[in-house]
């Protein structure tokens, strides 16, 4: 069994790791079964640690201990819950460098992107703390004299959160912070391939909650993904499941939970387009396009997969784009000069290789890249491809740095092609013409959940609700009124008169 190398990775001790890592936390204790999983460093595929996984029995312990603590957490005033979430944010600030380093080590994104991911959780803590004093319902006019109506929002109970490898801490944080201030408890199943980040993040939340008298409000069940996932999605004691991952698995989660009339928040695949018109700021568009396409080695759900360029700027822009790709520094995520690190695992490399073969089979022309970089790590070349708009591979999401480029005549054709894929997460239009932009965000414009202008497809702030339409799943997390998904709404009618008039003027004489 591999034990943690504290000399090589001193930040592990700062995050509270000991010689052995356990996959379950609940009722104030860390525990596990005997089954293990390795945490692998994508830079060289060396084993960082062996983690003991949670069992189905541990899952049941989590649920029962959370049920026992549910009433106390629900009855705590929302601003008091917000204060605890604020404390989580402060602890995250203290651990930001260490946790960002662990994200880089285990996921493979460069160190500053790991830090940025932790900052997203910190920002969401701040947002949620303020929101805890602003959760509101409506007072509605009644058609009957001496009556009033109001909306009352109450927590659902236990919220299940299933997250993916590409944002191993931020996606949990964006769900947990909002769900917690709404009065819910959180049961988390992190990605099978980022167990250390799940444990470290859960420990930060759990330690703060324990200091405030709660041992099970946030519980981690880091077990076999299929096994624990099936338990959670079939469990009527978990009224809401928030899932982030592939469309294929999201469809299974959605169908399973809906069969028991549970609720879901689904954030699944993205196949995102950037459109650049000839009136745009070309230099700014180029910079944002490269960032959207290659950041996190193309493993962001909002990564730019498709680039549509107006015909008269196409040749010049492509030349600049290819030149920009030649300047991208690929390598060790902990090297300050590195722009992008490795793909997360060997499976990702195989997906990249298969996509390159399909591109060739579908008569695509590789303008740059297209190769796996030899060595111990999971490194590949960022790739630009010219291919027919109707090619089958353009309809799919390849979680790798592959960008398809196309010519378009005008904004109307661009909107058509933007919408002509099964996914609907993020989109971006570069233009300086307001007529184009308001067409872009209108009823016949982009059909995505994120519709940007003059910023990249992967540019999103926590203050807005994040998510997408169609095969992306329709869920929303983080800002705006996304909090409503974590609560149940009651419409309450109060009669404060001495008469009993019925709605719609109905008369019932007895």
PDB file of N, CA and C in Angstrom, residues 377-456:
ATOM      1  N   UNK A 377       4.027  10.644 -18.662  1.00  0.00           N
ATOM      2  CA  UNK A 377       2.788  11.339 -18.330  1.00  0.00           C
ATOM      3  C   UNK A 377       1.741  11.262 -19.426  1.00  0.00           C
ATOM      4  N   UNK A 378       0.597  11.907 -19.161  1.00  0.00           N
ATOM      5  CA  UNK A 378      -0.548  11.858 -20.078  1.00  0.00           C
ATOM      6  C   UNK A 378      -0.606  13.127 -20.931  1.00  0.00           C
ATOM      7  N   UNK A 379       0.488  13.411 -21.626  1.00  0.00           N
ATOM      8  CA  UNK A 379       0.596  14.669 -22.363  1.00  0.00           C
ATOM      9  C   UNK A 379       0.226  14.495 -23.837  1.00  0.00           C
ATOM     10  N   UNK A 380      -0.543  15.473 -24.350  1.00  0.00           N
ATOM     11  CA  UNK A 380      -0.928  15.491 -25.753  1.00  0.00           C
ATOM     12  C   UNK A 380      -0.766  16.902 -26.293  1.00  0.00           C
ATOM     13  N   UNK A 381      -0.742  17.009 -27.608  1.00  0.00           N
ATOM     14  CA  UNK A 381      -0.612  18.317 -28.245  1.00  0.00           C
ATOM     15  C   UNK A 381      -1.984  18.962 -28.450  1.00  0.00           C
ATOM     16  N   UNK A 382      -2.156  20.226 -28.056  1.00  0.00           N
ATOM     17  CA  UNK A 382      -3.380  20.947 -28.423  1.00  0.00           C
ATOM     18  C   UNK A 382      -3.527  20.961 -29.948  1.00  0.00           C
ATOM     19  N   UNK A 383      -4.737  20.748 -30.425  1.00  0.00           N
ATOM     20  CA  UNK A 383      -4.963  20.432 -31.832  1.00  0.00           C
ATOM     21  C   UNK A 383      -6.023  21.341 -32.435  1.00  0.00           C
ATOM     22  N   UNK A 384      -5.771  21.785 -33.669  1.00  0.00           N
ATOM     23  CA  UNK A 384      -6.747  22.557 -34.438  1.00  0.00           C
ATOM     24  C   UNK A 384      -7.078  21.774 -35.702  1.00  0.00           C
ATOM     25  N   UNK A 385      -8.370  21.672 -36.013  1.00  0.00           N
ATOM     26  CA  UNK A 385      -8.819  20.818 -37.113  1.00  0.00           C
ATOM     27  C   UNK A 385      -9.803  21.570 -38.004  1.00  0.00           C
ATOM     28  N   UNK A 386      -9.561  21.530 -39.304  1.00  0.00           N
ATOM     29  CA  UNK A 386     -10.564  21.936 -40.285  1.00  0.00           C
ATOM     30  C   UNK A 386     -11.354  20.697 -40.686  1.00  0.00           C
ATOM     31  N   UNK A 387     -12.672  20.803 -40.642  1.00  0.00           N
ATOM     32  CA  UNK A 387     -13.504  19.646 -40.949  1.00  0.00           C
ATOM     33  C   UNK A 387     -14.874  20.145 -41.380  1.00  0.00           C
ATOM     34  N   UNK A 388     -15.601  19.323 -42.096  1.00  0.00           N
ATOM     35  CA  UNK A 388     -16.939  19.700 -42.541  1.00  0.00           C
ATOM     36  C   UNK A 388     -17.867  19.895 -41.349  1.00  0.00           C
ATOM     37  N   UNK A 389     -18.703  20.924 -41.414  1.00  0.00           N
ATOM     38  CA  UNK A 389     -19.603  21.255 -40.303  1.00  0.00           C
ATOM     39  C   UNK A 389     -20.530  20.096 -39.941  1.00  0.00           C
ATOM     40  N   UNK A 390     -20.867  19.278 -40.916  1.00  0.00           N
ATOM     41  CA  UNK A 390     -21.817  18.196 -40.685  1.00  0.00           C
ATOM     42  C   UNK A 390     -21.160  16.885 -40.267  1.00  0.00           C
ATOM     43  N   UNK A 391     -19.857  16.894 -40.035  1.00  0.00           N
ATOM     44  CA  UNK A 391     -19.160  15.671 -39.628  1.00  0.00           C
ATOM     45  C   UNK A 391     -19.702  15.165 -38.298  1.00  0.00           C
ATOM     46  N   UNK A 392     -19.789  13.855 -38.185  1.00  0.00           N
ATOM     47  CA  UNK A 392     -20.374  13.248 -36.982  1.00  0.00           C
ATOM     48  C   UNK A 392     -19.614  13.622 -35.719  1.00  0.00           C
ATOM     49  N   UNK A 393     -18.292  13.697 -35.801  1.00  0.00           N
ATOM     50  CA  UNK A 393     -17.503  13.954 -34.600  1.00  0.00           C
ATOM     51  C   UNK A 393     -17.735  15.349 -34.041  1.00  0.00           C
ATOM     52  N   UNK A 394     -18.177  16.281 -34.877  1.00  0.00           N
ATOM     53  CA  UNK A 394     -18.461  17.647 -34.428  1.00  0.00           C
ATOM     54  C   UNK A 394     -19.659  17.663 -33.478  1.00  0.00           C
ATOM     55  N   UNK A 395     -20.504  16.655 -33.564  1.00  0.00           N
ATOM     56  CA  UNK A 395     -21.698  16.579 -32.713  1.00  0.00           C
ATOM     57  C   UNK A 395     -21.385  16.048 -31.315  1.00  0.00           C
ATOM     58  N   UNK A 396     -20.186  15.562 -31.098  1.00  0.00           N
ATOM     59  CA  UNK A 396     -19.832  14.945 -29.821  1.00  0.00           C
ATOM     60  C   UNK A 396     -18.843  15.808 -29.052  1.00  0.00           C
ATOM     61  N   UNK A 397     -18.781  15.572 -27.761  1.00  0.00           N
ATOM     62  CA  UNK A 397     -17.813  16.271 -26.913  1.00  0.00           C
ATOM     63  C   UNK A 397     -16.619  15.363 -26.659  1.00  0.00           C
ATOM     64  N   UNK A 398     -15.452  15.802 -27.086  1.00  0.00           N
ATOM     65  CA  UNK A 398     -14.213  15.098 -26.757  1.00  0.00           C
ATOM     66  C   UNK A 398     -13.512  15.884 -25.664  1.00  0.00           C
ATOM     67  N   UNK A 399     -13.346  15.251 -24.511  1.00  0.00           N
ATOM     68  CA  UNK A 399     -12.780  15.955 -23.351  1.00  0.00           C
ATOM     69  C   UNK A 399     -11.263  16.027 -23.494  1.00  0.00           C
ATOM     70  N   UNK A 400     -10.814  16.835 -24.441  1.00  0.00           N
ATOM     71  CA  UNK A 400      -9.389  16.978 -24.758  1.00  0.00           C
ATOM     72  C   UNK A 400      -9.226  18.277 -25.553  1.00  0.00           C
ATOM     73  N   UNK A 401      -7.988  18.755 -25.718  1.00  0.00           N
ATOM     74  CA  UNK A 401      -7.777  20.046 -26.392  1.00  0.00           C
ATOM     75  C   UNK A 401      -7.822  19.933 -27.914  1.00  0.00           C
ATOM     76  N   UNK A 402      -9.011  19.639 -28.443  1.00  0.00           N
ATOM     77  CA  UNK A 402      -9.222  19.556 -29.891  1.00  0.00           C
ATOM     78  C   UNK A 402     -10.243  20.623 -30.280  1.00  0.00           C
ATOM     79  N   UNK A 403      -9.860  21.495 -31.190  1.00  0.00           N
ATOM     80  CA  UNK A 403     -10.699  22.615 -31.618  1.00  0.00           C
ATOM     81  C   UNK A 403     -11.020  22.466 -33.103  1.00  0.00           C
ATOM     82  N   UNK A 404     -12.306  22.480 -33.436  1.00  0.00           N
ATOM     83  CA  UNK A 404     -12.750  22.431 -34.827  1.00  0.00           C
ATOM     84  C   UNK A 404     -13.040  23.851 -35.312  1.00  0.00           C
ATOM     85  N   UNK A 405     -12.560  24.193 -36.528  1.00  0.00           N
ATOM     86  CA  UNK A 405     -12.725  25.553 -37.047  1.00  0.00           C
ATOM     87  C   UNK A 405     -13.520  25.529 -38.346  1.00  0.00           C
ATOM     88  N   UNK A 406     -14.373  26.570 -38.517  1.00  0.00           N
ATOM     89  CA  UNK A 406     -15.281  26.631 -39.656  1.00  0.00           C
ATOM     90  C   UNK A 406     -15.442  28.070 -40.137  1.00  0.00           C
ATOM     91  N   UNK A 407     -15.858  28.208 -41.374  1.00  0.00           N
ATOM     92  CA  UNK A 407     -16.231  29.509 -41.929  1.00  0.00           C
ATOM     93  C   UNK A 407     -17.745  29.679 -41.833  1.00  0.00           C
ATOM     94  N   UNK A 408     -18.158  30.939 -41.552  1.00  0.00           N
ATOM     95  CA  UNK A 408     -19.590  31.264 -41.599  1.00  0.00           C
ATOM     96  C   UNK A 408     -19.766  32.587 -42.341  1.00  0.00           C
ATOM     97  N   UNK A 409     -20.977  32.784 -42.892  1.00  0.00           N
ATOM     98  CA  UNK A 409     -21.242  33.995 -43.665  1.00  0.00           C
ATOM     99  C   UNK A 409     -21.600  35.179 -42.774  1.00  0.00           C
ATOM    100  N   UNK A 410     -22.461  34.934 -41.779  1.00  0.00           N
ATOM    101  CA  UNK A 410     -22.966  36.041 -40.972  1.00  0.00           C
ATOM    102  C   UNK A 410     -23.448  35.499 -39.631  1.00  0.00           C
ATOM    103  N   UNK A 411     -23.980  36.392 -38.805  1.00  0.00           N
ATOM    104  CA  UNK A 411     -24.391  36.000 -37.461  1.00  0.00           C
ATOM    105  C   UNK A 411     -25.554  35.010 -37.495  1.00  0.00           C
ATOM    106  N   UNK A 412     -26.436  35.106 -38.468  1.00  0.00           N
ATOM    107  CA  UNK A 412     -27.570  34.190 -38.544  1.00  0.00           C
ATOM    108  C   UNK A 412     -27.109  32.758 -38.804  1.00  0.00           C
ATOM    109  N   UNK A 413     -26.160  32.595 -39.712  1.00  0.00           N
ATOM    110  CA  UNK A 413     -25.620  31.262 -39.965  1.00  0.00           C
ATOM    111  C   UNK A 413     -24.865  30.753 -38.747  1.00  0.00           C
ATOM    112  N   UNK A 414     -24.171  31.664 -38.063  1.00  0.00           N
ATOM    113  CA  UNK A 414     -23.431  31.280 -36.859  1.00  0.00           C
ATOM    114  C   UNK A 414     -24.373  30.747 -35.785  1.00  0.00           C
ATOM    115  N   UNK A 415     -25.492  31.433 -35.590  1.00  0.00           N
ATOM    116  CA  UNK A 415     -26.461  30.984 -34.584  1.00  0.00           C
ATOM    117  C   UNK A 415     -26.997  29.612 -34.947  1.00  0.00           C
ATOM    118  N   UNK A 416     -27.286  29.403 -36.231  1.00  0.00           N
ATOM    119  CA  UNK A 416     -27.790  28.104 -36.667  1.00  0.00           C
ATOM    120  C   UNK A 416     -26.818  26.993 -36.306  1.00  0.00           C
ATOM    121  N   UNK A 417     -25.535  27.172 -36.624  1.00  0.00           N
ATOM    122  CA  UNK A 417     -24.554  26.128 -36.352  1.00  0.00           C
ATOM    123  C   UNK A 417     -24.261  26.003 -34.854  1.00  0.00           C
ATOM    124  N   UNK A 418     -24.287  27.114 -34.134  1.00  0.00           N
ATOM    125  CA  UNK A 418     -24.109  27.060 -32.679  1.00  0.00           C
ATOM    126  C   UNK A 418     -25.149  26.131 -32.052  1.00  0.00           C
ATOM    127  N   UNK A 419     -26.385  26.250 -32.516  1.00  0.00           N
ATOM    128  CA  UNK A 419     -27.484  25.500 -31.920  1.00  0.00           C
ATOM    129  C   UNK A 419     -27.623  24.082 -32.465  1.00  0.00           C
ATOM    130  N   UNK A 420     -26.888  23.767 -33.517  1.00  0.00           N
ATOM    131  CA  UNK A 420     -27.079  22.512 -34.229  1.00  0.00           C
ATOM    132  C   UNK A 420     -26.247  21.370 -33.650  1.00  0.00           C
ATOM    133  N   UNK A 421     -26.232  21.267 -32.313  1.00  0.00           N
ATOM    134  CA  UNK A 421     -25.593  20.141 -31.622  1.00  0.00           C
ATOM    135  C   UNK A 421     -26.520  19.723 -30.479  1.00  0.00           C
ATOM    136  N   UNK A 422     -26.377  18.512 -29.958  1.00  0.00           N
ATOM    137  CA  UNK A 422     -27.284  18.059 -28.897  1.00  0.00           C
ATOM    138  C   UNK A 422     -27.087  18.793 -27.574  1.00  0.00           C
ATOM    139  N   UNK A 423     -25.886  19.338 -27.338  1.00  0.00           N
ATOM    140  CA  UNK A 423     -25.580  19.960 -26.057  1.00  0.00           C
ATOM    141  C   UNK A 423     -25.941  21.452 -26.084  1.00  0.00           C
ATOM    142  N   UNK A 424     -26.060  22.042 -24.895  1.00  0.00           N
ATOM    143  CA  UNK A 424     -26.417  23.457 -24.835  1.00  0.00           C
ATOM    144  C   UNK A 424     -25.883  24.142 -23.595  1.00  0.00           C
ATOM    145  N   UNK A 425     -24.574  24.034 -23.363  1.00  0.00           N
ATOM    146  CA  UNK A 425     -24.021  24.620 -22.139  1.00  0.00           C
ATOM    147  C   UNK A 425     -23.581  26.063 -22.334  1.00  0.00           C
ATOM    148  N   UNK A 426     -22.485  26.279 -23.081  1.00  0.00           N
ATOM    149  CA  UNK A 426     -21.900  27.617 -23.155  1.00  0.00           C
ATOM    150  C   UNK A 426     -21.670  28.032 -24.599  1.00  0.00           C
ATOM    151  N   UNK A 427     -21.662  29.349 -24.822  1.00  0.00           N
ATOM    152  CA  UNK A 427     -21.455  29.890 -26.159  1.00  0.00           C
ATOM    153  C   UNK A 427     -20.943  31.310 -26.020  1.00  0.00           C
ATOM    154  N   UNK A 428     -20.236  31.784 -27.057  1.00  0.00           N
ATOM    155  CA  UNK A 428     -19.680  33.135 -26.991  1.00  0.00           C
ATOM    156  C   UNK A 428     -19.638  33.754 -28.380  1.00  0.00           C
ATOM    157  N   UNK A 429     -20.040  35.015 -28.447  1.00  0.00           N
ATOM    158  CA  UNK A 429     -20.018  35.787 -29.680  1.00  0.00           C
ATOM    159  C   UNK A 429     -19.105  36.990 -29.503  1.00  0.00           C
ATOM    160  N   UNK A 430     -18.191  37.180 -30.466  1.00  0.00           N
ATOM    161  CA  UNK A 430     -17.335  38.365 -30.457  1.00  0.00           C
ATOM    162  C   UNK A 430     -17.821  39.318 -31.542  1.00  0.00           C
ATOM    163  N   UNK A 431     -18.291  40.479 -31.114  1.00  0.00           N
ATOM    164  CA  UNK A 431     -18.811  41.486 -32.029  1.00  0.00           C
ATOM    165  C   UNK A 431     -18.808  42.832 -31.320  1.00  0.00           C
ATOM    166  N   UNK A 432     -18.749  43.904 -32.085  1.00  0.00           N
ATOM    167  CA  UNK A 432     -18.911  45.242 -31.520  1.00  0.00           C
ATOM    168  C   UNK A 432     -20.214  45.886 -31.990  1.00  0.00           C
ATOM    169  N   UNK A 433     -21.082  45.102 -32.596  1.00  0.00           N
ATOM    170  CA  UNK A 433     -22.349  45.584 -33.109  1.00  0.00           C
ATOM    171  C   UNK A 433     -23.463  45.119 -32.168  1.00  0.00           C
ATOM    172  N   UNK A 434     -24.126  46.056 -31.507  1.00  0.00           N
ATOM    173  CA  UNK A 434     -25.165  45.700 -30.544  1.00  0.00           C
ATOM    174  C   UNK A 434     -26.319  44.945 -31.198  1.00  0.00           C
ATOM    175  N   UNK A 435     -26.588  45.195 -32.459  1.00  0.00           N
ATOM    176  CA  UNK A 435     -27.665  44.464 -33.140  1.00  0.00           C
ATOM    177  C   UNK A 435     -27.350  42.972 -33.148  1.00  0.00           C
ATOM    178  N   UNK A 436     -26.089  42.636 -33.408  1.00  0.00           N
ATOM    179  CA  UNK A 436     -25.695  41.224 -33.396  1.00  0.00           C
ATOM    180  C   UNK A 436     -25.848  40.628 -32.000  1.00  0.00           C
ATOM    181  N   UNK A 437     -25.413  41.377 -30.998  1.00  0.00           N
ATOM    182  CA  UNK A 437     -25.439  40.827 -29.646  1.00  0.00           C
ATOM    183  C   UNK A 437     -26.862  40.581 -29.166  1.00  0.00           C
ATOM    184  N   UNK A 438     -27.752  41.532 -29.380  1.00  0.00           N
ATOM    185  CA  UNK A 438     -29.116  41.333 -28.876  1.00  0.00           C
ATOM    186  C   UNK A 438     -29.862  40.279 -29.674  1.00  0.00           C
ATOM    187  N   UNK A 439     -29.493  40.072 -30.917  1.00  0.00           N
ATOM    188  CA  UNK A 439     -30.012  38.915 -31.652  1.00  0.00           C
ATOM    189  C   UNK A 439     -29.479  37.628 -31.031  1.00  0.00           C
ATOM    190  N   UNK A 440     -28.226  37.653 -30.616  1.00  0.00           N
ATOM    191  CA  UNK A 440     -27.533  36.504 -30.022  1.00  0.00           C
ATOM    192  C   UNK A 440     -28.184  36.045 -28.722  1.00  0.00           C
ATOM    193  N   UNK A 441     -28.658  36.992 -27.892  1.00  0.00           N
ATOM    194  CA  UNK A 441     -29.248  36.617 -26.606  1.00  0.00           C
ATOM    195  C   UNK A 441     -30.765  36.532 -26.670  1.00  0.00           C
ATOM    196  N   UNK A 442     -31.362  36.790 -27.830  1.00  0.00           N
ATOM    197  CA  UNK A 442     -32.807  36.792 -27.966  1.00  0.00           C
ATOM    198  C   UNK A 442     -33.411  35.420 -28.151  1.00  0.00           C
ATOM    199  N   UNK A 443     -34.736  35.365 -28.362  1.00  0.00           N
ATOM    200  CA  UNK A 443     -35.444  34.069 -28.460  1.00  0.00           C
ATOM    201  C   UNK A 443     -35.002  33.202 -29.630  1.00  0.00           C
ATOM    202  N   UNK A 444     -34.448  33.827 -30.681  1.00  0.00           N
ATOM    203  CA  UNK A 444     -33.955  33.052 -31.816  1.00  0.00           C
ATOM    204  C   UNK A 444     -32.429  33.010 -31.857  1.00  0.00           C
ATOM    205  N   UNK A 445     -31.805  33.312 -30.733  1.00  0.00           N
ATOM    206  CA  UNK A 445     -30.356  33.319 -30.648  1.00  0.00           C
ATOM    207  C   UNK A 445     -29.799  32.025 -30.081  1.00  0.00           C
ATOM    208  N   UNK A 446     -28.705  32.132 -29.351  1.00  0.00           N
ATOM    209  CA  UNK A 446     -28.068  30.950 -28.775  1.00  0.00           C
ATOM    210  C   UNK A 446     -29.024  30.234 -27.835  1.00  0.00           C
ATOM    211  N   UNK A 447     -29.053  28.892 -27.926  1.00  0.00           N
ATOM    212  CA  UNK A 447     -29.942  28.101 -27.067  1.00  0.00           C
ATOM    213  C   UNK A 447     -29.217  27.542 -25.847  1.00  0.00           C
ATOM    214  N   UNK A 448     -28.096  28.144 -25.485  1.00  0.00           N
ATOM    215  CA  UNK A 448     -27.280  27.649 -24.367  1.00  0.00           C
ATOM    216  C   UNK A 448     -27.671  28.320 -23.053  1.00  0.00           C
ATOM    217  N   UNK A 449     -27.211  27.739 -21.950  1.00  0.00           N
ATOM    218  CA  UNK A 449     -27.436  28.340 -20.643  1.00  0.00           C
ATOM    219  C   UNK A 449     -26.500  29.484 -20.351  1.00  0.00           C
ATOM    220  N   UNK A 450     -25.315  29.479 -20.957  1.00  0.00           N
ATOM    221  CA  UNK A 450     -24.342  30.570 -20.819  1.00  0.00           C
ATOM    222  C   UNK A 450     -24.178  31.190 -22.200  1.00  0.00           C
ATOM    223  N   UNK A 451     -24.507  32.475 -22.324  1.00  0.00           N
ATOM    224  CA  UNK A 451     -24.500  33.155 -23.619  1.00  0.00           C
ATOM    225  C   UNK A 451     -23.672  34.431 -23.471  1.00  0.00           C
ATOM    226  N   UNK A 452     -22.390  34.334 -23.810  1.00  0.00           N
ATOM    227  CA  UNK A 452     -21.444  35.419 -23.568  1.00  0.00           C
ATOM    228  C   UNK A 452     -21.259  36.311 -24.785  1.00  0.00           C
ATOM    229  N   UNK A 453     -20.715  37.482 -24.531  1.00  0.00           N
ATOM    230  CA  UNK A 453     -20.343  38.386 -25.616  1.00  0.00           C
ATOM    231  C   UNK A 453     -18.992  39.012 -25.287  1.00  0.00           C
ATOM    232  N   UNK A 454     -18.034  38.842 -26.191  1.00  0.00           N
ATOM    233  CA  UNK A 454     -16.692  39.415 -26.061  1.00  0.00           C
ATOM    234  C   UNK A 454     -15.922  38.892 -24.852  1.00  0.00           C
ATOM    235  N   UNK A 455     -16.305  37.718 -24.362  1.00  0.00           N
ATOM    236  CA  UNK A 455     -15.508  36.935 -23.412  1.00  0.00           C
ATOM    237  C   UNK A 455     -15.593  35.485 -23.868  1.00  0.00           C
ATOM    238  N   UNK A 456     -14.700  34.656 -23.395  1.00  0.00           N
ATOM    239  CA  UNK A 456     -14.631  33.281 -23.867  1.00  0.00           C
ATOM    240  C   UNK A 456     -15.770  32.413 -23.388  1.00  0.00           C
TER     241      UNK A 456
END
